[in-house]
Amino acid sequence: MREKLITLETFRKKVAEHSDSFLVTEQAQKMYCTLLPQGLRVVKTPKEVVFPEWEEVYRFSFQDRSWKLTETAGNDSTLRFLFLLPCEAKAVVEVLDGNFLKKDYVDKNYWQRRKNLRLVILGCSTMPETCFCSLVGGSPLWRDKESIFVFPFQERLYVENDDLALFEEGKRIDAEQRKALMFAEEELKAKLPPSLPPDFPQKLYAHFEETIWKELTWRCINCGACTFLCPTCYCFDLSVDGRLQGLALKTWDSCMFPKFTLHASSHNPRPTGKERVRQRVMHKFSYLPLREGYYGCVGCGICREICPVNWDIREVVERMAKHIGYSIRTCQEHLSS
Ligand code: SF4
Ligand code: SF4
């Protein structure tokens, strides 16, 4: 059944029954703490599940005058379900999958984890102050065709795409309810700030050298916390431990760190915080959309929440948009009008 309505009790019972298979992100847990049963494993972001902080990539040894190399892709085939918010799901489906799976090279370790992970998107009925998903083409009800989608509706839960019959009991949605649901969706969308103008990535690209970047970036202390928690940031480093035998480790890296672009010649093309922070903004809001057709930011607001100096990427993008010459209203202006 593609669409159905289930009771809150059915939902809680089913999740509690399979609690070992369910994970939940910190953001989804915060938003739906009264709906989800206690005791689910909480992860900071979905990235942590498909692209962990560190992992072994291969082991090597020199034996009988030749090198032996063994790839260490895991072989865990347990199916897991991850509760997450629409913006976090968009980060996995568009940006992380886009980077690790849809290019010429498929990252085997990523694929091993991703193919066994089913996303269960919990649609948002309210928008926390730090979110701005609609600015970057998302919505509180964003979902894709592959994921299960759950949304509170008329004292029940609307469930879409439960092809594994995870929540098998349910009532088919009738025509009246469908109309009411579409109305609720339209009403919610009408309140949202509009997306950035379609030619924003191109125009931003042309404003790389502006002096305003200095003012927009000086406060950031380059601690990297935002990039580690960002569900779309995927930079990593490969380091080798051992000489005649050892292993290669893949660990998260960050464009905020001075050594990220340090050349062996000791030249650094991004020598100060200004270049590093500008790179972060340009990559997410210009290079990726121009190259791949999607923003590298899903508007979750996590970076703003975690930042020790309250540096706000949304504010920077909105100020840049105004600087470029768009007459946009900021999210704050839109929501308070
Ligand atoms: S840049 Fe910030 S708001 Fe955008 S996806 Fe990353 S953490 Fe979320
Ligand atoms: S924006 Fe904030 S969290 Fe990110 S590197 Fe700068 S100071 Fe750290």
CSV table of C-alpha atoms and ligand atoms in Angstrom, one decimal, residues 219-227 256 277 280 303 306-309 311, ligand 2:
chain,number,residue,atom,x,y,z
A,219,ARG,CA,34.4,36.3,12.8
A,220,CYS,CA,34.8,32.6,12.0
A,221,ILE,CA,37.6,31.0,14.1
A,222,ASN,CA,38.1,28.1,11.7
A,223,CYS,CA,37.4,25.5,14.4
A,224,GLY,CA,35.7,23.1,11.8
A,225,ALA,CA,32.8,22.1,14.0
A,226,CYS,CA,30.3,23.2,11.4
A,227,THR,CA,31.8,21.1,8.7
A,256,MET,CA,38.3,25.1,7.6
A,277,VAL,CA,35.3,30.4,4.8
A,280,ARG,CA,32.9,26.8,2.2
A,303,CYS,CA,26.1,24.7,11.7
A,306,ILE,CA,26.9,24.4,16.9
A,307,CYS,CA,29.0,27.5,16.0
A,308,PRO,CA,30.8,28.9,19.0
A,309,VAL,CA,30.8,32.4,17.6
A,311,TRP,CA,28.5,32.6,12.5
B,2,SF4,S1,31.6,28.9,11.1
B,2,SF4,FE1,31.7,28.6,13.4
B,2,SF4,S2,31.7,26.4,13.6
B,2,SF4,FE2,32.3,26.8,11.5
B,2,SF4,S3,34.5,26.9,11.6
B,2,SF4,FE3,33.8,29.0,11.8
B,2,SF4,S4,33.7,29.3,14.0
B,2,SF4,FE4,33.8,27.1,13.7
